[in-house]
Short mmCIF file of C-alpha atoms in Angstrom, two decimals:
data_model
loop_
_atom_site.label_atom_id
_atom_site.label_comp_id
_atom_site.label_asym_id
_atom_site.label_seq_id
_atom_site.Cartn_x
_atom_site.Cartn_y
_atom_site.Cartn_z
CA MET W 1 142.90 -25.35 38.39
CA THR W 2 140.94 -23.06 36.12
CA LYS W 3 139.52 -26.18 34.11
CA THR W 4 138.29 -27.68 37.46
CA SER W 5 136.81 -24.67 38.79
CA SER W 6 134.83 -24.24 35.48
CA MET W 7 133.69 -27.80 35.64
CA ALA W 8 132.54 -27.18 39.23
CA SER W 9 130.82 -24.11 38.28
CA ASP W 10 129.11 -26.10 35.41
CA LEU W 11 127.81 -28.86 37.98
CA THR W 12 126.54 -26.02 40.41
CA ASP W 13 124.60 -24.22 37.50
CA LYS W 14 123.06 -27.59 36.37
CA LYS W 15 121.95 -28.53 39.96
CA SER W 16 120.41 -25.15 40.53
CA THR W 17 118.46 -25.28 37.04
CA GLN W 18 117.05 -28.52 38.18
CA THR W 19 113.65 -28.55 39.95
CA PRO W 20 112.77 -31.03 42.27
CA ALA W 21 110.13 -33.61 40.82
CA PRO W 22 106.46 -32.55 42.11
CA GLN W 23 105.23 -34.79 44.95
CA SER W 24 102.28 -36.78 44.17
CA GLY W 25 99.44 -36.14 46.88
CA ALA W 26 95.76 -35.77 47.62
CA LYS W 27 93.79 -33.45 45.25
CA PRO W 28 93.11 -29.89 46.38
CA ILE W 29 89.86 -29.82 48.16
CA TRP W 30 88.29 -27.63 45.64
CA ARG W 31 89.03 -30.24 42.96
CA LYS W 32 86.91 -32.79 44.89
CA LEU W 33 84.11 -30.49 45.91
CA TRP W 34 83.31 -29.03 42.43
CA PRO W 35 80.23 -31.15 41.68
CA VAL W 36 78.48 -30.31 44.85
CA ALA W 37 79.53 -26.78 44.60
CA VAL W 38 77.89 -26.72 40.93
CA LEU W 39 74.76 -28.47 42.29
CA LEU W 40 74.39 -25.87 45.23
CA ALA W 41 75.04 -22.81 42.90
CA GLY W 42 72.20 -24.40 40.63
CA LEU W 43 69.91 -24.30 43.57
CA VAL W 44 70.89 -20.81 44.76
CA PHE W 45 70.20 -19.65 41.27
CA ALA W 46 66.72 -21.28 41.03
CA TRP W 47 65.77 -19.77 44.09
CA SER W 48 66.95 -16.39 43.31
CA ALA W 49 65.37 -16.42 39.80
CA GLY W 50 61.89 -17.22 41.33
CA VAL W 51 61.84 -20.78 39.65
CA LEU W 52 59.75 -22.08 42.73
CA ASP W 53 57.04 -19.27 42.50
CA PHE W 54 56.86 -19.79 38.63
CA LEU W 55 56.01 -23.62 39.13
CA SER W 56 52.99 -23.79 41.05
CA PHE W 57 49.18 -25.07 40.48
CA ASP W 58 48.15 -21.35 39.53
CA THR W 59 50.59 -21.68 36.58
CA LEU W 60 49.18 -25.00 35.39
CA ARG W 61 45.65 -23.95 35.71
CA GLU W 62 46.56 -20.69 33.58
CA ASN W 63 48.58 -22.56 30.85
CA ARG W 64 46.86 -25.91 30.77
CA ASP W 65 45.66 -25.54 27.06
CA ILE W 66 49.36 -24.58 25.98
CA LEU W 67 50.66 -27.70 27.63
CA ARG W 68 48.08 -29.81 26.11
CA ASP W 69 48.69 -28.33 22.62
CA PHE W 70 52.33 -28.68 23.18
CA VAL W 71 52.39 -32.25 23.78
CA THR W 72 50.00 -33.11 21.21
CA SER W 73 52.25 -31.00 18.42
CA ASN W 74 55.50 -32.15 19.91
CA PRO W 75 55.30 -35.73 21.20
CA VAL W 76 58.74 -36.24 21.43
CA SER W 77 60.38 -32.66 22.36
CA SER W 78 57.67 -32.48 25.13
CA VAL W 79 58.78 -35.88 26.79
CA ILE W 80 62.27 -34.72 26.40
CA THR W 81 62.18 -31.22 27.99
CA PHE W 82 59.37 -32.44 30.70
CA MET W 83 62.11 -35.22 31.75
CA ALA W 84 64.97 -32.94 31.48
CA ILE W 85 63.26 -30.29 33.71
CA TYR W 86 62.58 -32.92 36.17
CA ALA W 87 65.91 -34.62 36.24
CA VAL W 88 67.37 -30.97 37.13
CA SER W 89 65.12 -30.10 39.58
CA VAL W 90 66.05 -33.42 41.53
CA ALA W 91 69.55 -32.92 40.81
CA LEU W 92 69.25 -29.56 42.55
CA SER W 93 66.96 -30.71 45.42
CA LEU W 94 64.28 -28.50 44.52
CA PRO W 95 61.02 -29.22 46.55
CA ILE W 96 58.51 -29.08 43.38
CA GLY W 97 58.61 -33.14 42.76
CA SER W 98 55.14 -33.72 43.72
CA LEU W 99 54.00 -30.93 41.86
CA LEU W 100 55.99 -31.90 38.68
CA THR W 101 54.73 -35.62 39.19
CA ILE W 102 51.05 -34.39 38.90
CA ALA W 103 51.89 -32.41 35.94
CA GLY W 104 53.54 -35.48 34.33
CA GLY W 105 50.10 -37.14 34.86
CA PHE W 106 48.30 -34.19 33.43
CA MET W 107 50.45 -33.99 30.45
CA PHE W 108 51.08 -37.68 29.41
CA GLY W 109 48.52 -39.65 31.27
CA VAL W 110 48.71 -42.26 34.05
CA TRP W 111 50.89 -45.05 32.53
CA LEU W 112 53.27 -42.84 30.34
CA GLY W 113 53.42 -40.04 33.10
CA THR W 114 54.59 -42.81 35.73
CA ALA W 115 57.24 -44.12 33.36
CA TYR W 116 58.74 -40.72 32.46
CA VAL W 117 58.59 -39.28 36.06
CA VAL W 118 60.46 -42.67 37.21
CA ILE W 119 62.94 -42.38 34.85
CA ALA W 120 63.61 -38.63 35.10
CA ALA W 121 63.55 -38.87 39.24
CA THR W 122 66.12 -41.75 38.96
CA LEU W 123 68.52 -39.75 36.72
CA GLY W 124 68.39 -36.60 38.78
CA ALA W 125 69.05 -38.78 41.90
CA VAL W 126 71.97 -40.56 40.28
CA ILE W 127 73.47 -37.05 39.48
CA VAL W 128 73.31 -36.36 43.16
CA TYR W 129 74.61 -39.67 44.46
CA LEU W 130 77.71 -39.62 42.09
CA ALA W 131 78.41 -35.74 42.96
CA ALA W 132 78.25 -36.71 46.59
CA ARG W 133 80.29 -39.79 46.20
CA TYR W 134 83.05 -38.04 44.43
CA ALA W 135 83.24 -34.96 46.39
CA LEU W 136 82.29 -36.11 50.01
CA TYR W 137 82.97 -39.73 50.45
CA ASP W 138 86.51 -39.62 51.47
CA LEU W 139 86.24 -36.57 53.38
CA MET W 140 83.52 -38.07 55.29
CA HIS W 141 85.58 -41.25 56.11
CA ALA W 142 88.55 -39.23 56.88
CA LYS W 143 86.45 -37.21 59.55
CA ALA W 144 84.20 -39.85 60.91
CA GLY W 145 86.59 -42.53 60.92
CA ASN W 146 85.15 -45.84 62.63
CA ALA W 147 81.68 -44.56 63.34
CA ILE W 148 81.01 -44.12 59.65
CA ARG W 149 82.72 -47.49 58.76
CA LYS W 150 80.29 -49.46 61.18
CA MET W 151 77.26 -47.51 59.45
CA GLU W 152 78.48 -48.32 56.06
CA LYS W 153 78.85 -51.92 57.02
CA GLY W 154 75.44 -52.22 58.38
CA PHE W 155 73.88 -50.31 55.52
CA ALA W 156 75.82 -52.32 52.70
CA GLU W 157 74.70 -55.55 53.78
CA ASP W 158 71.25 -55.11 53.01
CA ALA W 159 71.52 -51.93 50.97
CA LEU W 160 68.70 -52.84 48.48
CA SER W 161 65.93 -53.45 51.20
CA TYR W 162 66.70 -50.54 53.17
CA LEU W 163 66.62 -48.01 50.18
CA MET W 164 63.42 -49.58 48.94
CA VAL W 165 61.85 -48.79 52.47
CA LEU W 166 63.07 -45.24 52.52
CA ARG W 167 61.83 -44.61 48.99
CA LEU W 168 58.45 -46.30 49.58
CA ILE W 169 57.66 -44.45 52.92
CA PRO W 170 57.95 -40.81 52.40
CA ILE W 171 59.56 -39.93 55.92
CA PHE W 172 62.74 -38.66 54.62
CA PRO W 173 63.21 -35.89 51.93
CA PHE W 174 63.93 -37.41 48.44
CA TRP W 175 67.30 -35.38 48.47
CA LEU W 176 68.49 -36.97 51.75
CA VAL W 177 67.91 -40.41 50.48
CA ASN W 178 69.97 -39.52 47.51
CA LEU W 179 72.96 -38.30 49.45
CA VAL W 180 73.07 -40.87 52.40
CA PRO W 181 73.82 -43.87 50.32
CA ALA W 182 76.53 -42.24 48.39
CA LEU W 183 78.19 -41.59 51.70
CA LEU W 184 77.66 -45.01 52.97
CA GLY W 185 79.25 -46.71 49.85
CA VAL W 186 76.12 -48.16 48.53
CA LYS W 187 76.75 -49.64 45.09
CA ILE W 188 75.36 -47.51 42.28
CA ARG W 189 73.62 -50.71 41.03
CA SER W 190 71.66 -51.09 44.37
CA PHE W 191 71.15 -47.43 44.43
CA VAL W 192 69.34 -47.23 40.97
CA LEU W 193 67.32 -50.57 41.58
CA GLY W 194 66.01 -49.46 44.68
CA THR W 195 65.08 -45.92 43.71
CA ILE W 196 63.19 -47.26 40.42
CA VAL W 197 61.29 -49.87 42.49
CA GLY W 198 60.80 -47.60 45.83
CA ILE W 199 59.40 -44.62 43.81
CA ILE W 200 56.89 -46.41 41.71
CA PRO W 201 53.87 -46.67 44.00
CA GLY W 202 54.08 -42.90 45.34
CA THR W 203 54.88 -41.69 41.47
CA PHE W 204 51.81 -43.53 40.57
CA VAL W 205 49.46 -42.10 43.21
CA TYR W 206 50.48 -38.33 42.13
CA VAL W 207 50.35 -39.07 38.50
CA SER W 208 46.87 -40.40 38.80
CA ILE W 209 45.94 -37.09 40.57
CA GLY W 210 47.31 -35.35 37.67
CA ASP W 211 45.48 -37.32 35.30
CA GLY W 212 42.32 -35.79 36.83
CA LEU W 213 43.78 -32.31 37.30
CA GLY W 214 41.59 -30.68 34.21
CA ALA W 215 38.30 -31.70 36.38
CA LEU W 216 39.77 -30.48 39.44
CA PHE W 217 40.53 -26.94 37.68
CA ASP W 218 36.98 -26.95 36.25
CA GLN W 219 35.53 -27.32 39.74
CA GLY W 220 38.05 -24.35 40.94
CA LYS W 221 39.98 -26.99 43.27
CA THR W 222 43.70 -27.80 43.57
CA PRO W 223 45.05 -31.15 44.58
CA ASP W 224 45.64 -32.42 47.83
CA LEU W 225 49.24 -33.28 48.17
CA GLY W 226 48.65 -34.85 51.70
CA VAL W 227 46.58 -37.60 49.92
CA ILE W 228 49.54 -40.09 49.90
CA PHE W 229 49.45 -40.09 53.98
CA GLU W 230 45.63 -41.22 53.92
CA PRO W 231 45.24 -44.77 55.29
CA ARG W 232 43.73 -46.29 52.04
CA ILE W 233 46.84 -45.13 50.15
CA LEU W 234 49.61 -45.30 52.73
CA THR W 235 48.66 -48.74 54.18
CA PRO W 236 49.48 -50.69 50.94
CA ILE W 237 52.73 -48.76 50.68
CA ILE W 238 53.65 -49.74 54.24
CA GLY W 239 53.01 -53.31 53.32
CA LEU W 240 55.31 -53.28 50.52
CA ALA W 241 57.82 -51.76 52.87
CA VAL W 242 57.36 -54.67 55.18
CA LEU W 243 57.66 -56.84 52.44
CA ALA W 244 60.97 -55.29 51.40
CA MET W 245 62.34 -55.54 54.76
CA LEU W 246 61.58 -59.55 54.97
CA PRO W 247 64.89 -60.63 53.56
CA VAL W 248 66.66 -58.58 56.49
CA ALA W 249 64.68 -60.03 59.24
CA TYR W 250 65.21 -63.48 57.75
CA LYS W 251 69.20 -62.96 57.76
CA LYS W 252 68.96 -61.65 61.41
CA LEU W 253 66.60 -64.35 62.73
CA ARG W 254 69.28 -66.79 61.05
CA LYS W 255 72.13 -65.02 62.47
CA ASN W 256 70.59 -65.25 65.99
CA LYS W 257 69.54 -68.99 65.71
CA ASN W 258 73.35 -69.77 64.64
CA ARG W 259 74.56 -67.80 67.72
CA VAL W 260 72.48 -69.90 70.02
CA PRO W 261 74.60 -72.67 71.61
CA SER W 262 73.66 -76.28 71.02
CA ASN W 263 72.79 -78.37 74.12
CA GLU W 264 73.41 -81.74 72.56
#
């Protein structure tokens, strides 16, 4: 009887020491949201540190000789520094893209400045895209349900054309066009290609302004950032946007034609 009681006691002790296996489930929300939290923290820090006040045309005017000497003396590190600053500013959604683009033209000229800006802006946009895709995609789909799925289906069919139009015509903020495709499930290849091609015309315009910035400073003037909305500039850009939408229009025409019942 004693032996039986001892065995029962041992079994009870073993059961009490055994812990149930952890159940696999969804990750805690903070683990999903940390990329967006990091970007928001960086944005708040930039605002509070006065970065936006420091980066201005007055700063460029006062330091233009220093910038020119820095580019001449450090041709590689100047490019890396500029592109890093540009990419971070885009990733943090700081409203200084036009200023930095003009600065790129001032520092590197039209062609190299355009290339550096397009590459850096695309890198920054991809950072926002990946952060939003990782942190918010599942949450948005869980909350919005069928509504977001319908939007996703419609956008995904012609994602490249839509992205190019949104990039070409500066109606929506750059940060918003970085965010929405991630939530609508646009593939990163389409996102990158649409961003690169779509921002080239506007970038070229502002970089060209920057290439002549020294002459404007000598006259005591500052660039007109609204130049891109002038008809002589905006009209050809709208023309490119129309061309980008032609594949979408063609698909819709074919679908409508196929839906028409045959009378034969």
